[in-house]
mmCIF file of C-alpha atoms and ligand atoms in Angstrom:
data_model
loop_
_atom_site.group_PDB
_atom_site.id
_atom_site.type_symbol
_atom_site.label_atom_id
_atom_site.label_comp_id
_atom_site.label_asym_id
_atom_site.label_seq_id
_atom_site.Cartn_x
_atom_site.Cartn_y
_atom_site.Cartn_z
ATOM 1 C CA MET A 1 0.057 0.336 0.045
ATOM 2 C CA ALA A 2 0.883 2.787 -1.131
ATOM 3 C CA GLU A 3 2.630 5.638 2.261
ATOM 4 C CA LYS A 4 0.204 8.081 2.317
ATOM 5 C CA ASN A 5 3.023 11.673 2.528
ATOM 6 C CA GLN A 6 4.376 9.760 -0.097
ATOM 7 C CA GLN A 7 5.448 12.894 -3.149
ATOM 8 C CA THR A 8 2.216 12.257 -5.790
ATOM 9 C CA PRO A 9 4.800 11.575 -8.738
ATOM 10 C CA SER A 10 5.700 13.125 -12.045
ATOM 11 C CA THR A 11 3.960 12.074 -15.240
ATOM 12 C CA GLY A 12 7.133 12.585 -16.848
ATOM 13 C CA ARG A 13 6.213 15.873 -18.582
ATOM 14 C CA THR A 14 7.743 19.701 -17.717
ATOM 15 C CA VAL A 15 6.075 22.832 -16.783
ATOM 16 C CA HIS A 16 7.687 25.480 -18.371
ATOM 17 C CA LEU A 17 7.318 29.634 -16.774
ATOM 18 C CA LYS A 18 8.356 32.497 -17.910
ATOM 19 C CA VAL A 19 8.326 35.209 -14.777
ATOM 20 C CA ARG A 20 8.792 39.076 -14.900
ATOM 21 C CA ARG A 21 10.478 39.343 -12.135
ATOM 22 C CA GLN A 22 12.475 42.608 -9.641
ATOM 23 C CA ALA A 23 15.468 42.437 -7.085
ATOM 24 C CA ASP A 24 13.388 45.064 -4.717
ATOM 25 C CA PRO A 25 10.648 47.657 -5.041
ATOM 26 C CA LYS A 26 13.387 50.063 -7.120
ATOM 27 C CA GLY A 27 14.745 47.075 -9.545
ATOM 28 C CA GLU A 28 14.662 46.936 -13.500
ATOM 29 C CA PRO A 29 12.483 44.311 -13.423
ATOM 30 C CA TYR A 30 13.592 41.383 -15.921
ATOM 31 C CA TRP A 31 12.149 37.672 -16.968
ATOM 32 C CA GLU A 32 13.272 34.456 -16.370
ATOM 33 C CA GLU A 33 11.492 31.032 -17.044
ATOM 34 C CA PHE A 34 11.759 27.436 -15.478
ATOM 35 C CA GLU A 35 10.914 24.020 -16.104
ATOM 36 C CA VAL A 36 9.505 22.018 -13.454
ATOM 37 C CA PRO A 37 8.740 18.344 -13.682
ATOM 38 C CA HIS A 38 4.340 18.386 -13.783
ATOM 39 C CA GLN A 39 2.608 16.646 -11.397
ATOM 40 C CA PRO A 40 -1.209 15.949 -11.781
ATOM 41 C CA GLY A 41 -3.267 18.569 -10.393
ATOM 42 C CA MET A 42 -1.214 20.657 -9.971
ATOM 43 C CA ASN A 43 -1.344 24.801 -10.036
ATOM 44 C CA VAL A 44 0.986 27.592 -10.161
ATOM 45 C CA LEU A 45 1.416 27.485 -6.426
ATOM 46 C CA SER A 46 3.156 24.512 -6.601
ATOM 47 C CA ALA A 47 4.581 24.563 -9.436
ATOM 48 C CA LEU A 48 6.438 27.639 -8.127
ATOM 49 C CA MET A 49 7.495 25.741 -5.518
ATOM 50 C CA GLU A 50 9.711 23.331 -7.692
ATOM 51 C CA VAL A 51 11.381 26.345 -8.585
ATOM 52 C CA GLU A 52 11.919 27.319 -5.078
ATOM 53 C CA ALA A 53 13.013 24.013 -3.810
ATOM 54 C CA ARG A 54 15.412 23.907 -7.243
ATOM 55 C CA PRO A 55 16.405 27.445 -8.118
ATOM 56 C CA VAL A 56 17.530 26.910 -11.412
ATOM 57 C CA THR A 57 16.125 28.785 -14.604
ATOM 58 C CA ARG A 58 15.520 26.564 -18.707
ATOM 59 C CA GLU A 59 19.214 27.567 -19.551
ATOM 60 C CA GLY A 60 20.397 25.861 -16.800
ATOM 61 C CA LYS A 61 21.727 29.085 -14.525
ATOM 62 C CA PRO A 62 21.436 28.771 -10.971
ATOM 63 C CA THR A 63 19.006 31.801 -9.167
ATOM 64 C CA THR A 64 17.005 32.965 -6.478
ATOM 65 C CA PRO A 65 13.780 31.573 -5.579
ATOM 66 C CA VAL A 66 10.882 33.558 -6.983
ATOM 67 C CA ALA A 67 9.139 35.527 -4.456
ATOM 68 C CA TYR A 68 5.206 35.302 -4.099
ATOM 69 C CA ASP A 69 2.256 36.259 -1.217
ATOM 70 C CA ALA A 70 0.368 33.026 0.174
ATOM 71 C CA ALA A 71 -1.144 31.800 2.612
ATOM 72 C CA CYS A 72 -4.847 29.758 2.045
ATOM 73 C CA LEU A 73 -4.000 27.871 -1.099
ATOM 74 C CA GLU A 74 -7.398 27.589 -1.380
ATOM 75 C CA GLU A 75 -9.112 30.635 -3.108
ATOM 76 C CA VAL A 76 -9.716 32.887 -0.018
ATOM 77 C CA CYS A 77 -7.110 34.714 0.770
ATOM 78 C CA GLY A 78 -6.543 36.842 -1.832
ATOM 79 C CA SER A 79 -2.909 37.099 -0.927
ATOM 80 C CA CYS A 80 -1.958 34.808 -3.890
ATOM 81 C CA THR A 81 -3.045 37.763 -6.496
ATOM 82 C CA MET A 82 -1.337 37.430 -9.878
ATOM 83 C CA ARG A 83 -1.520 37.499 -13.264
ATOM 84 C CA ILE A 84 -1.053 34.573 -14.970
ATOM 85 C CA ASN A 85 -1.073 35.039 -18.961
ATOM 86 C CA GLY A 86 -2.457 38.183 -18.921
ATOM 87 C CA HIS A 87 -4.870 37.765 -16.588
ATOM 88 C CA VAL A 88 -5.221 38.283 -12.529
ATOM 89 C CA ARG A 89 -5.868 36.033 -10.686
ATOM 90 C CA GLN A 90 -5.123 33.322 -8.500
ATOM 91 C CA GLY A 91 -1.955 31.291 -8.264
ATOM 92 C CA CYS A 92 -3.586 28.579 -5.893
ATOM 93 C CA SER A 93 -6.890 28.264 -8.038
ATOM 94 C CA ALA A 94 -4.966 28.854 -11.518
ATOM 95 C CA LEU A 95 -4.327 24.478 -13.572
ATOM 96 C CA VAL A 96 -1.485 24.467 -14.817
ATOM 97 C CA ASP A 97 -3.548 22.208 -16.970
ATOM 98 C CA ASP A 98 -5.453 25.119 -18.043
ATOM 99 C CA LEU A 99 -2.879 27.030 -19.133
ATOM 100 C CA GLU A 100 -0.940 27.920 -21.944
ATOM 101 C CA GLN A 101 2.807 27.291 -22.065
ATOM 102 C CA PRO A 102 4.085 29.107 -21.586
ATOM 103 C CA ILE A 103 2.876 29.815 -18.143
ATOM 104 C CA VAL A 104 3.471 33.866 -18.312
ATOM 105 C CA LEU A 105 3.657 34.916 -14.439
ATOM 106 C CA GLU A 106 4.057 38.797 -13.803
ATOM 107 C CA PRO A 107 2.947 41.137 -9.818
ATOM 108 C CA MET A 108 0.070 43.003 -10.515
ATOM 109 C CA SER A 109 0.226 46.376 -12.092
ATOM 110 C CA LYS A 110 -1.555 48.534 -10.253
ATOM 111 C CA PHE A 111 0.043 48.001 -6.466
ATOM 112 C CA PRO A 112 4.112 48.827 -6.039
ATOM 113 C CA THR A 113 6.042 45.940 -6.559
ATOM 114 C CA LEU A 114 7.956 44.469 -3.493
ATOM 115 C CA ARG A 115 9.773 41.502 -4.944
ATOM 116 C CA ASP A 116 9.241 39.379 -7.675
ATOM 117 C CA LEU A 117 5.552 38.568 -7.939
ATOM 118 C CA VAL A 118 5.057 40.245 -4.236
ATOM 119 C CA VAL A 119 3.523 43.469 -4.218
ATOM 120 C CA ASP A 120 2.067 46.139 -1.769
ATOM 121 C CA ARG A 121 -1.288 46.136 -1.261
ATOM 122 C CA SER A 122 -1.955 48.083 1.627
ATOM 123 C CA GLU A 123 -3.668 51.020 -0.402
ATOM 124 C CA MET A 124 -6.572 48.918 -0.993
ATOM 125 C CA PHE A 125 -6.747 47.899 3.251
ATOM 126 C CA GLN A 126 -5.990 52.066 4.582
ATOM 127 C CA MET A 127 -8.895 51.931 1.965
ATOM 128 C CA LEU A 128 -11.221 50.154 4.213
ATOM 129 C CA LYS A 129 -10.504 51.929 7.204
ATOM 130 C CA ARG A 130 -11.455 55.153 6.176
ATOM 131 C CA VAL A 131 -14.253 53.297 4.753
ATOM 132 C CA LYS A 132 -15.144 51.983 8.027
ATOM 133 C CA ALA A 133 -15.807 48.556 6.810
ATOM 134 C CA TRP A 134 -16.495 47.639 10.100
ATOM 135 C CA VAL A 135 -19.215 46.811 12.461
ATOM 136 C CA PRO A 136 -19.259 48.581 15.495
ATOM 137 C CA ILE A 137 -19.299 47.321 19.067
ATOM 138 C CA ASP A 138 -17.993 48.931 22.180
ATOM 139 C CA GLY A 139 -15.743 47.177 24.513
ATOM 140 C CA THR A 140 -14.815 42.570 24.199
ATOM 141 C CA TYR A 141 -17.330 42.125 26.600
ATOM 142 C CA ASP A 142 -20.393 39.111 25.564
ATOM 143 C CA LEU A 143 -23.236 41.635 23.800
ATOM 144 C CA GLY A 144 -25.582 38.727 23.139
ATOM 145 C CA ALA A 145 -26.200 37.279 20.073
ATOM 146 C CA GLY A 146 -26.447 39.363 17.449
ATOM 147 C CA PRO A 147 -28.993 40.754 15.389
ATOM 148 C CA LYS A 148 -31.378 38.697 13.241
ATOM 149 C CA LEU A 149 -31.225 39.155 9.928
ATOM 150 C CA SER A 150 -34.666 37.929 6.892
ATOM 151 C CA GLU A 151 -33.741 35.535 4.657
ATOM 152 C CA ARG A 152 -32.964 37.323 2.590
ATOM 153 C CA VAL A 153 -31.128 40.798 3.559
ATOM 154 C CA ARG A 154 -28.736 37.688 4.521
ATOM 155 C CA GLU A 155 -27.887 36.483 1.463
ATOM 156 C CA ARG A 156 -27.351 39.286 0.129
ATOM 157 C CA ALA A 157 -24.520 40.437 2.655
ATOM 158 C CA TYR A 158 -23.419 36.582 2.370
ATOM 159 C CA GLU A 159 -22.466 37.713 -1.500
ATOM 160 C CA PHE A 160 -20.644 40.440 -0.775
ATOM 161 C CA SER A 161 -18.465 38.575 2.410
ATOM 162 C CA ARG A 162 -16.521 36.953 0.266
ATOM 163 C CA CYS A 163 -14.476 39.323 -0.085
ATOM 164 C CA MET A 164 -11.121 38.090 0.066
ATOM 165 C CA THR A 165 -9.354 42.150 -0.765
ATOM 166 C CA CYS A 166 -7.452 39.936 -3.165
ATOM 167 C CA GLY A 167 -7.724 43.107 -5.776
ATOM 168 C CA CYS A 168 -8.441 41.492 -8.942
ATOM 169 C CA CYS A 169 -11.179 44.310 -9.556
ATOM 170 C CA LEU A 170 -8.942 46.969 -8.508
ATOM 171 C CA GLU A 171 -6.304 45.785 -11.300
ATOM 172 C CA ALA A 172 -9.750 45.564 -13.844
ATOM 173 C CA CYS A 173 -10.676 48.882 -13.183
ATOM 174 C CA PRO A 174 -9.680 51.670 -15.446
ATOM 175 C CA GLN A 175 -10.447 54.533 -12.876
ATOM 176 C CA PHE A 176 -8.164 53.155 -10.033
ATOM 177 C CA ASN A 177 -4.816 54.153 -11.621
ATOM 178 C CA ASP A 178 -2.103 56.507 -10.754
ATOM 179 C CA ARG A 179 -3.794 59.529 -12.128
ATOM 180 C CA SER A 180 -7.244 59.438 -10.195
ATOM 181 C CA ALA A 181 -7.817 59.076 -6.266
ATOM 182 C CA PHE A 182 -11.319 56.570 -7.207
ATOM 183 C CA MET A 183 -10.902 54.001 -4.102
ATOM 184 C CA GLY A 184 -12.067 52.045 -6.591
ATOM 185 C CA PRO A 185 -14.407 48.503 -6.343
ATOM 186 C CA ALA A 186 -14.116 46.000 -3.756
ATOM 187 C CA PRO A 187 -14.238 49.331 -1.392
ATOM 188 C CA ILE A 188 -17.562 50.053 -2.822
ATOM 189 C CA GLY A 189 -18.540 47.024 -1.948
ATOM 190 C CA GLN A 190 -17.681 46.507 1.606
ATOM 191 C CA ILE A 191 -19.489 49.819 2.628
ATOM 192 C CA PHE A 192 -22.628 48.238 0.740
ATOM 193 C CA LEU A 193 -22.113 45.033 3.111
ATOM 194 C CA PHE A 194 -21.864 47.502 6.409
ATOM 195 C CA ASN A 195 -24.247 49.410 5.573
ATOM 196 C CA ASN A 196 -27.211 46.744 5.211
ATOM 197 C CA HIS A 197 -25.887 45.379 7.892
ATOM 198 C CA PRO A 198 -28.183 46.116 10.835
ATOM 199 C CA THR A 199 -25.402 47.256 13.500
ATOM 200 C CA GLY A 200 -22.534 48.429 10.823
ATOM 201 C CA GLY A 201 -25.748 50.926 9.176
ATOM 202 C CA GLN A 202 -25.258 52.961 12.436
ATOM 203 C CA LEU A 203 -22.124 54.559 10.138
ATOM 204 C CA ARG A 204 -24.283 54.331 6.711
ATOM 205 C CA ASP A 205 -23.825 58.381 7.075
ATOM 206 C CA GLU A 206 -20.393 58.674 7.310
ATOM 207 C CA ARG A 207 -19.509 56.097 3.978
ATOM 208 C CA LEU A 208 -21.695 57.698 2.349
ATOM 209 C CA GLU A 209 -20.277 61.166 3.249
ATOM 210 C CA VAL A 210 -16.198 59.388 2.228
ATOM 211 C CA LEU A 211 -18.375 58.001 -1.031
ATOM 212 C CA ALA A 212 -19.577 62.119 -2.252
ATOM 213 C CA GLU A 213 -15.663 62.845 -1.985
ATOM 214 C CA PRO A 214 -13.242 63.045 -4.347
ATOM 215 C CA GLY A 215 -12.281 59.483 -5.258
ATOM 216 C CA GLY A 216 -15.623 58.461 -4.106
ATOM 217 C CA ILE A 217 -18.799 56.308 -6.504
ATOM 218 C CA ALA A 218 -18.999 60.242 -8.689
ATOM 219 C CA GLU A 219 -15.193 58.189 -10.377
ATOM 220 C CA CYS A 220 -16.495 54.866 -11.642
ATOM 221 C CA GLY A 221 -16.840 54.974 -15.177
ATOM 222 C CA ASN A 222 -19.296 51.870 -15.394
ATOM 223 C CA ALA A 223 -16.717 49.823 -17.638
ATOM 224 C CA GLN A 224 -17.945 47.318 -15.024
ATOM 225 C CA ASN A 225 -14.511 45.455 -15.890
ATOM 226 C CA CYS A 226 -14.784 44.635 -11.561
ATOM 227 C CA VAL A 227 -17.709 42.586 -11.758
ATOM 228 C CA LYS A 228 -16.127 40.106 -14.754
ATOM 229 C CA VAL A 229 -12.539 39.281 -12.973
ATOM 230 C CA CYS A 230 -13.475 38.856 -9.443
ATOM 231 C CA PRO A 231 -13.493 35.475 -8.099
ATOM 232 C CA LYS A 232 -16.064 35.326 -5.855
ATOM 233 C CA GLU A 233 -18.639 36.220 -8.218
ATOM 234 C CA ILE A 234 -20.099 39.567 -6.103
ATOM 235 C CA PRO A 235 -22.495 41.703 -8.034
ATOM 236 C CA LEU A 236 -20.653 44.384 -7.611
ATOM 237 C CA ILE A 237 -21.812 46.845 -9.935
ATOM 238 C CA ASP A 238 -25.896 46.722 -8.242
ATOM 239 C CA ALA A 239 -23.556 48.430 -5.095
ATOM 240 C CA ILE A 240 -22.087 50.546 -7.033
ATOM 241 C CA ALA A 241 -25.815 51.699 -8.746
ATOM 242 C CA HIS A 242 -27.410 51.167 -5.161
ATOM 243 C CA LEU A 243 -24.874 53.388 -3.127
ATOM 244 C CA GLY A 244 -25.076 55.966 -6.434
ATOM 245 C CA ARG A 245 -28.522 56.802 -5.781
ATOM 246 C CA GLN A 246 -27.884 56.681 -1.978
ATOM 247 C CA THR A 247 -25.073 59.242 -2.102
ATOM 248 C CA THR A 248 -27.009 61.349 -4.117
ATOM 249 C CA PHE A 249 -29.803 61.587 -2.089
ATOM 250 C CA HIS A 250 -27.384 61.703 0.869
ATOM 251 C CA ALA A 251 -25.608 64.430 -0.574
ATOM 252 C CA ILE A 252 -29.437 66.101 -1.099
ATOM 253 C CA ARG A 253 -29.917 65.790 2.139
ATOM 254 C CA ARG A 254 -27.359 67.249 3.585
ATOM 255 C CA PHE A 255 -27.907 70.670 1.152
ATOM 256 C CA LEU A 256 -31.442 70.562 2.481
ATOM 257 C CA GLU A 257 -30.546 70.818 6.012
ATOM 258 C CA ARG A 258 -28.115 73.935 5.817
HETATM 259 S S1 SF4 B 1 -17.815 50.134 -13.063
HETATM 260 FE FE1 SF4 B 1 -15.769 50.293 -14.246
HETATM 261 S S2 SF4 B 1 -14.583 52.128 -13.372
HETATM 262 FE FE2 SF4 B 1 -16.437 51.382 -11.825
HETATM 263 S S3 SF4 B 1 -15.240 50.167 -10.203
HETATM 264 FE FE3 SF4 B 1 -15.829 48.249 -11.995
HETATM 265 S S4 SF4 B 1 -14.270 48.395 -13.193
HETATM 266 FE FE4 SF4 B 1 -14.119 50.054 -12.356
HETATM 267 S S1 SF4 B 2 -14.257 42.827 -4.666
HETATM 268 FE FE1 SF4 B 2 -13.765 40.364 -5.684
HETATM 269 S S2 SF4 B 2 -11.694 40.897 -7.159
HETATM 270 FE FE2 SF4 B 2 -12.461 43.011 -5.396
HETATM 271 S S3 SF4 B 2 -11.052 42.468 -4.033
HETATM 272 FE FE3 SF4 B 2 -12.879 41.423 -2.999
HETATM 273 S S4 SF4 B 2 -13.324 39.350 -4.136
HETATM 274 FE FE4 SF4 B 2 -11.035 40.361 -5.020
HETATM 275 S S1 FES B 3 -3.212 31.687 -1.290
HETATM 276 FE FE1 FES B 3 -4.819 32.242 -0.567
HETATM 277 S S2 FES B 3 -6.279 33.212 -2.591
HETATM 278 FE FE2 FES B 3 -4.656 32.200 -2.717
#
């Protein structure tokens, strides 16, 4: 009987990778190619692990292992997001057998590159802080069960709660770039989630204020690229349409209250 932990044997084929590399945030990008043993069911991250185990280029030149981020290995944390054959997606769920070779790996282009395929996505996390993407509770003591949600509201909230802050939607959004202050679709989705939560809704007006500011919802060009690339199929366009109307009503109300 085979050992349970035995490594999956190679199929005898190889996988050809072409990786855009960069030594540090200020370094010049360059390309390196690798050929690693093919295993059944392998994904892009397992191919990169093979490079890690034997960091030698296709031409036989010793090199450094390719740096990449990963944590959950099951498309939940979003950290392994990169451009694979020109499409932004997660390395852990990109099966090698479904990809054309050479498999071209590049870091996301909308965030600063730290090293190789690792980027700094902190701008997105800062934005979540700015829009107060949380349910405000006071203290750490047991507050008991939260308010009950109807099944319809719960289902809707679940769709938006699946956001893993991967950044795919920002990578695809033409309005999210160096020349604009646009916050991008992911934080807008989270505003929708928390504004519709019975307790999270306490900060509704503060979030709408941020949406009305420069960099807010008015800068969405409605190209809808975001919804096409979201790996969690989050209905971002519904959130943008809904919050666009709410932000307008909020601005009118604020004007009349002056
Ligand atoms: S609809 Fe277009 S412009 Fe608006 S957030 Fe999505 S991709 Fe960006
Ligand atoms: S909305 Fe989708 S694409 Fe955007 S960060 Fe969340 S999970 Fe990723
Ligand atoms: S490692 Fe977490 S999404 Fe890929």
